[in-house]
Amino acid sequence: MVSAVLFSVVKQDLAVAVRQRAELVQPIMFFVLVVTLFPIAVGPSPETLQRIGGGVVWVATILALLMGMERLFRDEFNDGTLEHYRFSPCPFYLIVSAKVITHWFIQIMPLLLVSPILVLFLNMTAQMYWALILTLVFGTPLVSFVGAIGVALTLSLNRGGVLLALLLLPIFIPLLIFATSAIDSASMNLAYHPQIAIIASLMLCAVALCPIAITYSLKVSQN
Amino acid sequence: MQSQFDSFSAFLNMGGYGFFVWLAFGITALSMLLITAHSLFVKQQIRKTVAQEQARAIRILEAREKRKRARQAKTVEQTESSKQTNSNLDIEQKD
Amino acid sequence: MWKWINSFAKPEKAYWLASAMQPYFFAIALLGLTVGITWGLVFAPADYQQGDSYRIIYIHVPSAILSQTAYIAMATAALVGIVWQWRTAFMFISAIAPVGAVICFISLFTGAAWGKPMWGTWWIWDARLTSQLILLFLYLGVMSLYLAFEDKQQGGKAAAIMALVGVINIPIIKYSVEWWNTLHQGATISKFDQPSMPAEMLWPLLISILGFVGFIGIITLIRFKNEMIIRDKHRPWVMQMFAENSELQRLSASKKEVN
């Protein structure tokens, strides 16, 4: 019963995402554009780009993910489906987690697909690229889960977009620090496993704790 | 306890660091004053609005009561006058 | 005992407690700030290394410590509000957040004004300054989230969740920033870490910290009371309290005359 509900939620979210392809593509375009702006702003020297590359990609990733997340619960909040989820036999936090994970999957896949471009744009080495992919895979679920709290909180506000970024960006600072330092270490051919391990542990904590906060925030938003 | 400064100007000078020390203390005092003033201003404002709203509520109640009394008086008057006309009619019929 | 504590969930009881505590905090603030600051500015000996510029410590350290304490107090209120559904706890959050933000701003500004003569620059990406800056952003986030809601009840709950998310993050932010800082720049500054402060410097600092506690307390109490009246203005206890006020006594007296 529970798995059937979860399966249908995931299937529906995937179907909606495929149908609204424009919504999917916009954050990715934003991401690529932000990354393009940096070489133009700081100058195209390969050493500089290599040094700032990891940070630029991560800042752009966080901003793009936050942009895409705004719609995570909006439609279902507006048409009342969210209320129904609360009374389904499946626990609400499981449904919410399934939605967040689906959303993460939908967002991260195109990001990983365009990531080879970054190697060319920002003059990354293969080592750096591998570290970048690892930090993205382990770090972005954290962004999605913590971001979902912010989305749930600002759901009933009409103009939550800027507020969402304002609330959440300070919280992602540790993630940013560890991710960029992993990429930095990789650029110097040093071991970067500790940073990846820290990111993964932060991510696991977030995955464990955030659904509680998200469901409570949704309850507050539904009043 | 002995003051560390020989004169007031030495105190102001702060061993050459006067600008930074007084800037820090000045901005601190200013921001503390501002938040205090804001809190007290809000307090006054709230008291005023609550008093106004309550006064308005009382006035509404009064007006309602007055209207009710006026209506009652009117109905009493009407019933009395109608009684009179009725009795007049009775008298006429008797004639 | 539990029942007694729980009775403060009611605004009228909390209002009474806040009013009762107000004079004490006022006295502590007045005494602590005047004695601590005067002692620190005039009577404490100058530092052998930093001269008189170190006197900024008497506002910098109290505000830095207490801005974090205030955040923890706010998060505790948030937890109490969410777990036991105390209405007053949510009001406390919106009362203390602006005070904490101002204290945090003070610590940042005084840090900059101290840094200019000591390090030669107003701002340095020092671990402590950076995490203090992030703390200010967290405060501002909680405040702006609360202000964004029309419905204050709902806004209070949302701000509570944000405060809790922030407080879980504070230690992570602190350690990560420290780690980041040591990674990016060698040990340039350790002037803040004085191994042991002489007593004649330490005492005024402690008194000044106490004064700041009093200041934060009194302002928070004033704002807390404001918040309770705003949110409960149509409830009987506020009505009754204001009926004892002169303005309304006059009004109700005139009402009696009409009758």
XYZ file of C-alpha atoms in Angstrom:
577
model
C 0.000 0.000 0.000
C 2.696 2.406 1.082
C 4.962 1.576 -1.824
C 2.038 1.882 -4.242
C 1.319 5.418 -3.028
C 4.982 6.376 -3.221
C 5.307 4.877 -6.664
C 2.337 6.815 -7.986
C 3.678 10.066 -6.493
C 7.068 9.541 -8.106
C 5.492 8.562 -11.424
C 3.296 11.620 -11.450
C 6.170 13.973 -10.641
C 8.275 12.469 -13.409
C 5.394 12.788 -15.865
C 4.864 16.447 -14.931
C 8.575 17.154 -15.272
C 8.710 15.580 -18.725
C 5.643 17.495 -19.823
C 6.972 20.848 -18.606
C 10.339 20.659 -20.259
C 10.829 24.431 -20.259
C 10.801 24.480 -16.468
C 13.472 21.848 -16.514
C 15.732 23.557 -18.985
C 15.623 27.063 -17.494
C 17.695 26.391 -14.355
C 20.275 24.580 -16.452
C 20.526 27.486 -18.854
C 20.866 29.794 -15.882
C 23.629 27.586 -14.534
C 25.572 27.594 -17.800
C 25.141 31.348 -18.177
C 26.405 32.115 -14.679
C 29.434 29.921 -15.284
C 30.032 31.733 -18.573
C 29.906 35.132 -16.892
C 32.870 34.440 -14.662
C 35.599 34.040 -17.300
C 34.302 37.226 -18.898
C 34.331 39.065 -15.567
C 37.650 37.861 -14.118
C 39.539 37.403 -17.355
C 40.255 34.303 -19.370
C 43.664 33.361 -17.998
C 43.681 29.575 -17.536
C 45.369 29.636 -14.108
C 42.821 32.029 -12.628
C 39.957 30.028 -14.038
C 41.361 26.818 -12.676
C 41.713 28.388 -9.250
C 38.174 29.790 -9.040
C 36.526 27.026 -11.082
C 35.257 24.855 -8.251
C 33.770 27.771 -6.351
C 32.063 29.187 -9.422
C 30.465 25.879 -10.338
C 29.213 25.338 -6.807
C 27.762 28.835 -6.387
C 26.027 28.482 -9.753
C 24.751 25.024 -8.810
C 23.224 26.191 -5.539
C 21.547 29.171 -7.198
C 20.217 27.060 -10.067
C 18.890 24.372 -7.721
C 17.130 26.969 -5.569
C 15.583 28.499 -8.692
C 14.247 25.143 -9.806
C 12.960 24.215 -6.369
C 10.367 26.919 -6.116
C 7.862 24.751 -7.925
C 8.502 21.706 -5.748
C 5.223 21.927 -3.819
C 3.542 24.938 -5.424
C 1.136 23.268 -7.842
C 0.048 20.654 -5.359
C -0.369 23.289 -2.700
C -2.534 25.404 -4.966
C -4.825 22.604 -6.156
C -5.091 21.025 -2.711
C -3.423 17.715 -3.504
C -1.035 18.327 -0.655
C -3.911 18.275 1.807
C -4.952 14.893 0.478
C -1.456 13.495 0.901
C -1.734 14.195 4.595
C -4.661 11.858 4.908
C -3.297 9.074 2.747
C -2.379 5.760 4.417
C 1.255 6.428 3.593
C 3.124 8.595 6.151
C 3.352 12.188 5.000
C 7.102 12.439 5.514
C 7.677 9.496 3.192
C 5.646 11.120 0.451
C 7.519 14.371 0.948
C 10.872 12.586 0.868
C 9.875 10.769 -2.302
C 8.939 14.069 -3.900
C 12.206 15.722 -2.893
C 14.285 12.807 -4.117
C 12.424 12.715 -7.418
C 12.916 16.423 -7.805
C 16.596 16.104 -7.012
C 16.963 13.375 -9.606
C 15.215 15.457 -12.242
C 17.441 18.443 -11.517
C 20.792 16.766 -11.064
C 20.690 14.672 -14.244
C 20.788 17.588 -16.702
C 23.374 19.256 -14.473
C 25.643 16.247 -14.729
C 24.996 16.107 -18.468
C 26.183 19.664 -19.042
C 29.073 19.356 -16.604
C 31.643 18.250 -19.248
C 31.274 21.712 -20.757
C 32.648 23.109 -17.506
C 35.888 21.215 -17.956
C 36.433 23.140 -21.163
C 35.135 26.485 -19.912
C 37.006 26.566 -16.627
C 40.128 24.702 -17.633
C 39.637 21.881 -15.150
C 41.854 18.853 -14.951
C 40.431 15.348 -15.038
C 41.131 14.989 -11.322
C 39.193 18.159 -10.570
C 36.333 17.046 -12.745
C 36.063 13.748 -10.935
C 36.099 15.530 -7.576
C 33.459 17.952 -8.847
C 31.175 15.109 -9.914
C 31.609 13.402 -6.541
C 30.839 16.570 -4.570
C 27.840 17.253 -6.785
C 26.451 13.752 -6.317
C 26.913 13.817 -2.543
C 26.255 17.492 -1.924
C 23.207 18.323 -4.009
C 20.807 16.065 -2.060
C 21.657 18.249 0.930
C 20.736 21.337 -1.071
C 17.477 19.719 -2.154
C 16.441 18.530 1.307
C 17.360 21.709 3.190
C 16.015 23.783 0.332
C 12.705 21.945 0.583
C 12.313 23.286 4.138
C 12.638 26.813 2.817
C 10.256 26.084 -0.044
C 7.703 24.640 2.367
C 8.014 27.676 4.645
C 7.569 30.256 1.896
C 4.815 28.290 0.163
C 1.904 30.436 1.273
C 3.729 33.671 0.451
C 3.159 35.091 -2.977
C 6.672 36.295 -3.635
C 8.870 33.743 -1.951
C 11.670 33.566 -4.520
C 14.102 36.139 -3.152
C 13.213 35.310 0.425
C 14.009 31.654 -0.236
C 17.537 32.515 -1.353
C 17.950 34.906 1.567
C 16.970 32.245 4.079
C 18.946 29.369 2.667
C 22.183 30.718 1.243
C 23.833 31.228 4.666
C 22.980 27.647 5.545
C 24.789 26.260 2.526
C 28.078 27.910 3.435
C 29.597 24.801 5.084
C 28.699 22.722 2.044
C 30.290 25.320 -0.205
C 33.450 25.327 1.892
C 33.901 21.575 1.873
C 32.968 21.113 -1.770
C 35.309 23.788 -3.073
C 38.096 22.586 -0.842
C 37.702 19.064 -2.212
C 38.020 20.404 -5.738
C 40.996 22.529 -4.649
C 42.723 19.514 -3.186
C 42.064 17.604 -6.377
C 43.641 20.381 -8.424
C 46.796 19.985 -6.363
C 46.696 16.199 -6.712
C 46.027 15.769 -3.005
C 43.609 13.370 -1.377
C 40.108 14.758 -1.096
C 38.337 11.840 0.570
C 37.942 13.601 3.938
C 35.936 16.420 2.395
C 33.765 13.992 0.446
C 33.191 12.027 3.643
C 32.172 15.159 5.544
C 29.814 16.218 2.756
C 28.290 12.744 2.669
C 27.772 12.720 6.431
C 26.157 16.164 6.342
C 23.956 14.929 3.521
C 22.892 11.840 5.468
C 22.046 13.952 8.527
C 19.984 16.246 6.308
C 18.170 13.332 4.687
C 17.356 11.931 8.130
C 16.216 15.156 9.800
C 14.854 17.383 7.057
C 11.644 15.427 6.269
C 10.413 16.181 9.807
C 11.043 19.889 9.331
C 9.533 19.834 5.840
C 6.304 18.186 6.963
C 5.964 20.591 9.877
C 6.616 23.566 7.592
C 4.002 22.314 5.154
C 1.538 22.012 8.013
C 2.283 25.601 9.018
C 1.842 26.776 5.435
C -1.466 24.967 5.103
C -2.488 26.456 8.413
C 41.551 53.510 41.665
C 43.734 55.696 39.475
C 42.620 57.100 36.139
C 44.895 56.032 33.316
C 44.778 59.413 31.635
C 46.428 62.648 32.741
C 43.921 64.990 31.135
C 40.589 64.943 29.363
C 42.228 65.548 26.003
C 44.486 62.554 26.615
C 41.350 60.568 27.388
C 39.814 61.668 24.098
C 43.022 60.900 22.250
C 43.186 57.315 23.588
C 46.897 57.035 22.953
C 46.463 57.872 19.284
C 43.622 55.418 18.718
C 40.902 57.959 19.614
C 39.152 57.847 16.243
C 38.689 54.067 16.233
C 37.793 53.735 19.892
C 35.234 56.533 19.786
C 33.876 55.362 16.450
C 33.261 51.905 17.900
C 31.710 53.234 21.100
C 29.699 55.854 19.211
C 28.148 53.427 16.748
C 27.430 50.999 19.593
C 25.681 53.696 21.608
C 23.787 54.847 18.530
C 22.509 51.397 17.591
C 21.541 50.648 21.204
C 19.678 53.946 21.395
C 17.955 53.302 18.085
C 16.610 49.902 19.064
C 15.519 51.226 22.456
C 13.743 54.159 20.814
C 12.119 51.852 18.283
C 10.861 49.487 20.984
C 9.433 52.342 23.035
C 7.909 53.974 19.957
C 6.193 50.731 18.992
C 4.972 50.374 22.566
C 3.369 53.825 22.497
C 1.924 53.222 19.045
C 0.352 49.945 20.120
C -1.156 51.453 23.240
C -2.637 54.222 21.148
C -4.149 51.919 18.526
C -5.535 49.510 21.113
C -7.089 52.385 23.062
C -8.552 53.783 19.851
C -9.966 50.451 18.806
C -11.500 49.921 22.203
C -12.952 53.421 22.204
C -14.415 52.683 18.791
C -15.883 49.425 20.057
C -17.454 51.277 22.971
C -18.859 53.928 20.662
C -20.347 51.271 18.405
C -21.946 49.616 21.403
C -23.325 52.937 22.586
C -24.716 53.810 19.199
C -26.335 50.411 18.941
C -27.900 50.826 22.363
C -29.140 54.293 21.531
C -30.703 53.112 18.300
C -32.299 50.210 20.103
C -33.748 52.512 22.722
C -34.993 54.923 20.081
C -36.644 52.070 18.233
C -38.282 50.832 21.407
C -39.552 54.329 22.195
C -40.916 54.633 18.681
C -42.751 51.319 18.843
C -44.217 52.235 22.199
C -45.373 55.545 20.759
C -46.836 53.860 17.728
C -48.729 51.281 19.716
C -50.079 53.969 22.004
C -51.175 56.214 19.134
C -52.757 53.276 17.354
C -54.575 52.409 20.532
C -55.900 55.934 20.677
C -57.129 55.894 17.101
C -58.729 52.571 17.756
C -60.569 53.904 20.745
C -61.582 56.916 18.694
C -62.983 54.609 16.099
C -64.813 52.728 18.764
C -66.331 55.935 19.971
C -67.328 56.890 16.436
C -68.908 53.517 15.838
C -70.789 53.780 19.067
C -72.217 57.085 17.885
C 6.181 22.263 38.945
C 5.425 21.344 35.335
C 2.003 22.842 35.610
C 3.493 26.021 37.009
C 5.944 26.329 34.118
C 3.236 25.566 31.642
C 1.089 28.390 32.955
C 3.500 30.830 31.255
C 2.220 29.652 27.924
C -0.654 32.004 28.610
C 0.120 35.552 27.535
C -1.418 37.179 30.591
C 0.849 35.227 32.915
C 3.898 35.819 30.723
C 3.023 39.510 30.555
C 2.920 39.678 34.307
C 6.287 37.881 34.580
C 7.865 40.178 31.987
C 6.616 43.224 33.853
C 7.955 41.848 37.119
C 11.390 41.152 35.630
C 11.703 44.466 33.857
C 13.022 46.613 36.751
C 15.742 44.087 37.605
C 17.006 43.929 34.054
C 16.867 47.705 33.864
C 18.983 48.030 37.009
C 21.491 45.440 35.766
C 21.746 47.152 32.392
C 22.210 50.613 33.859
C 24.697 49.571 36.533
C 26.623 47.084 34.422
C 26.988 49.317 31.395
C 27.967 52.456 33.296
C 30.354 50.740 35.700
C 31.822 48.319 33.150
C 32.313 50.848 30.355
C 33.652 53.613 32.619
C 36.018 51.238 34.347
C 37.148 49.841 31.036
C 37.598 53.206 29.350
C 39.162 55.183 32.179
C 40.587 52.993 34.911
C 41.697 49.740 33.320
C 45.395 49.710 32.410
C 46.383 50.001 28.760
C 47.485 46.870 26.959
C 51.242 46.628 26.619
C 50.926 45.531 23.011
C 47.865 47.287 21.646
C 47.853 50.419 23.767
C 44.484 52.020 24.301
C 42.870 50.576 21.181
C 42.169 47.374 23.071
C 39.486 49.224 25.074
C 37.067 48.341 22.286
C 37.095 44.883 23.864
C 34.652 46.138 26.494
C 31.911 46.290 23.897
C 33.227 43.913 21.276
C 33.508 40.771 23.386
C 30.175 41.157 25.237
C 28.278 41.761 22.008
C 30.040 38.887 20.234
C 29.330 36.398 23.003
C 25.799 37.537 23.670
C 24.701 37.669 20.053
C 25.312 33.925 19.989
C 23.655 33.407 23.351
C 20.643 35.359 22.144
C 20.410 33.092 19.113
C 20.466 30.044 21.346
C 17.760 31.610 23.527
C 15.698 32.219 20.401
C 16.172 28.639 19.222
C 15.212 27.325 22.675
C 12.027 29.352 22.496
C 11.440 27.939 19.020
C 11.795 24.388 20.302
C 9.462 25.064 23.223
C 6.954 26.665 20.885
C 6.985 23.826 18.387
C 6.994 20.977 20.896
C 4.546 22.306 23.499
C 2.645 24.757 21.309
C 3.238 27.757 23.524
C 1.909 30.857 21.866
C 4.159 33.047 23.968
C 7.274 31.234 22.760
C 6.581 32.305 19.185
C 6.080 35.863 20.363
C 9.419 35.687 22.164
C 11.170 34.751 18.921
C 9.941 37.823 17.124
C 10.853 39.919 20.173
C 14.451 38.772 20.546
C 15.430 38.446 16.867
C 15.857 42.192 16.171
C 17.734 42.684 19.453
C 20.116 39.846 18.614
C 20.628 41.233 15.120
C 21.543 44.654 16.513
C 23.976 43.133 19.023
C 25.484 41.037 16.244
C 25.883 44.142 14.110
C 27.599 45.902 17.027
C 30.082 43.073 17.413
C 30.865 43.163 13.697
C 31.277 46.912 13.594
C 33.439 47.117 16.689
C 35.494 44.230 15.324
C 36.095 46.216 12.149
C 36.974 49.386 14.069
C 39.415 47.392 16.156
C 40.830 45.619 13.142
C 41.700 48.803 11.276
C 44.414 50.001 13.708
C 45.562 46.469 14.585
C 45.534 44.619 11.262
C 45.579 47.650 9.008
C 42.255 46.818 7.342
C 38.614 47.213 8.256
C 37.599 43.781 7.188
C 39.487 40.561 7.144
C 38.067 37.139 6.383
C 38.974 35.976 9.823
C 37.164 32.856 10.995
C 35.398 34.583 13.849
C 34.377 37.636 11.853
C 33.075 35.439 9.062
C 30.968 33.207 11.255
C 29.656 36.306 13.027
C 28.639 37.723 9.650
C 26.815 34.501 8.829
C 25.082 34.694 12.215
C 23.849 38.168 11.283
C 22.476 36.747 8.031
C 20.682 34.007 9.976
C 19.110 36.629 12.244
C 18.036 38.689 9.249
C 16.582 35.574 7.623
C 14.446 34.764 10.673
C 13.269 38.377 10.884
C 12.428 38.744 7.211
C 10.577 35.437 7.182
C 8.478 36.579 10.147
C 7.777 39.950 8.549
C 6.798 38.375 5.221
C 3.717 36.734 6.746
C 0.468 38.625 7.076
C -0.770 36.165 9.662
C 1.514 36.641 12.671
C 0.589 33.280 14.155
C 1.776 31.506 11.034
C 4.785 33.783 10.689
C 5.865 32.999 14.233
C 5.817 29.263 13.559
C 7.734 29.663 10.303
C 10.345 31.827 12.029
C 10.647 29.175 14.739
C 11.493 26.479 12.192
C 14.036 28.772 10.580
C 15.609 29.523 13.963
C 15.941 25.808 14.676
C 17.442 25.044 11.276
C 19.888 27.870 11.931
C 20.884 26.682 15.373
C 21.669 23.203 14.100
C 23.842 24.836 11.503
C 25.719 27.248 13.766
C 28.279 24.726 15.059
C 28.743 23.274 11.582
C 29.248 26.760 10.168
C 31.635 27.669 12.968
C 33.883 24.660 12.512
C 33.776 24.713 8.735
C 34.651 28.392 8.636
C 37.513 27.875 11.061
C 38.788 25.013 8.960
C 38.408 27.050 5.780
C 40.243 29.929 7.390
C 43.255 27.934 8.493
C 43.345 26.386 5.045
C 43.393 29.681 3.198
C 45.651 31.823 5.285
C 48.445 31.061 7.642
C 48.233 31.993 11.283
C 48.270 35.754 10.789
C 46.259 36.884 13.754
C 46.391 35.570 17.216
C 46.300 38.932 18.913
C 42.843 38.210 20.231
C 43.962 35.158 22.102
C 45.577 36.533 25.151
C 46.535 33.584 27.283
C 45.421 35.139 30.515
C 43.939 38.520 31.138
C 45.065 40.419 34.224
C 42.310 40.846 36.767
C 42.146 44.613 36.460
C 41.279 44.146 32.762
C 39.034 41.142 33.250
C 36.722 42.528 35.921
C 35.405 45.459 33.901
C 34.897 43.064 30.988
C 32.771 40.733 33.102
C 30.755 43.644 34.469
C 30.262 44.972 30.968
C 29.061 41.544 29.806
C 26.537 41.620 32.643
C 25.459 45.086 31.534
C 24.882 43.805 28.002
C 22.841 40.922 29.397
C 20.680 43.461 31.188
C 20.333 45.573 28.063
C 19.325 42.652 25.864
C 16.938 41.525 28.595
C 15.166 44.818 29.040
C 14.746 45.519 25.318
C 13.587 41.974 24.657
C 11.043 42.245 27.461
C 9.682 45.521 26.091
C 9.366 44.040 22.616
C 7.911 40.809 24.037
C 5.191 42.765 25.802
C 4.524 44.775 22.645
C 4.203 41.567 20.671
C 1.762 40.069 23.168
C -0.487 43.110 23.053
C -0.419 43.314 19.249
C -1.364 39.692 18.751
C -3.899 39.555 21.554
C -5.451 42.954 21.188
C -8.975 41.604 20.885
C -8.662 39.164 23.754
C -10.266 39.868 27.105
C -7.056 40.153 29.133
C -5.736 43.002 27.000
C -9.145 44.680 27.063
C -9.251 44.429 30.811
C -5.726 45.740 31.218
C -6.446 48.744 29.076
C -9.743 49.367 30.779
C -7.657 50.221 33.810
C -5.841 52.843 31.790
C -6.833 56.462 32.200
C -7.809 56.979 28.562
C -10.371 54.241 28.688
C -11.540 55.085 32.146
C -12.423 58.504 30.828
C -14.205 56.931 27.881
C -16.122 54.476 29.955
C -16.996 57.245 32.407
C -18.416 59.337 29.569
C -20.312 56.267 28.507
C -21.903 56.029 31.920
C -22.928 59.677 31.716
C -24.684 59.006 28.431
C -26.543 56.199 30.084
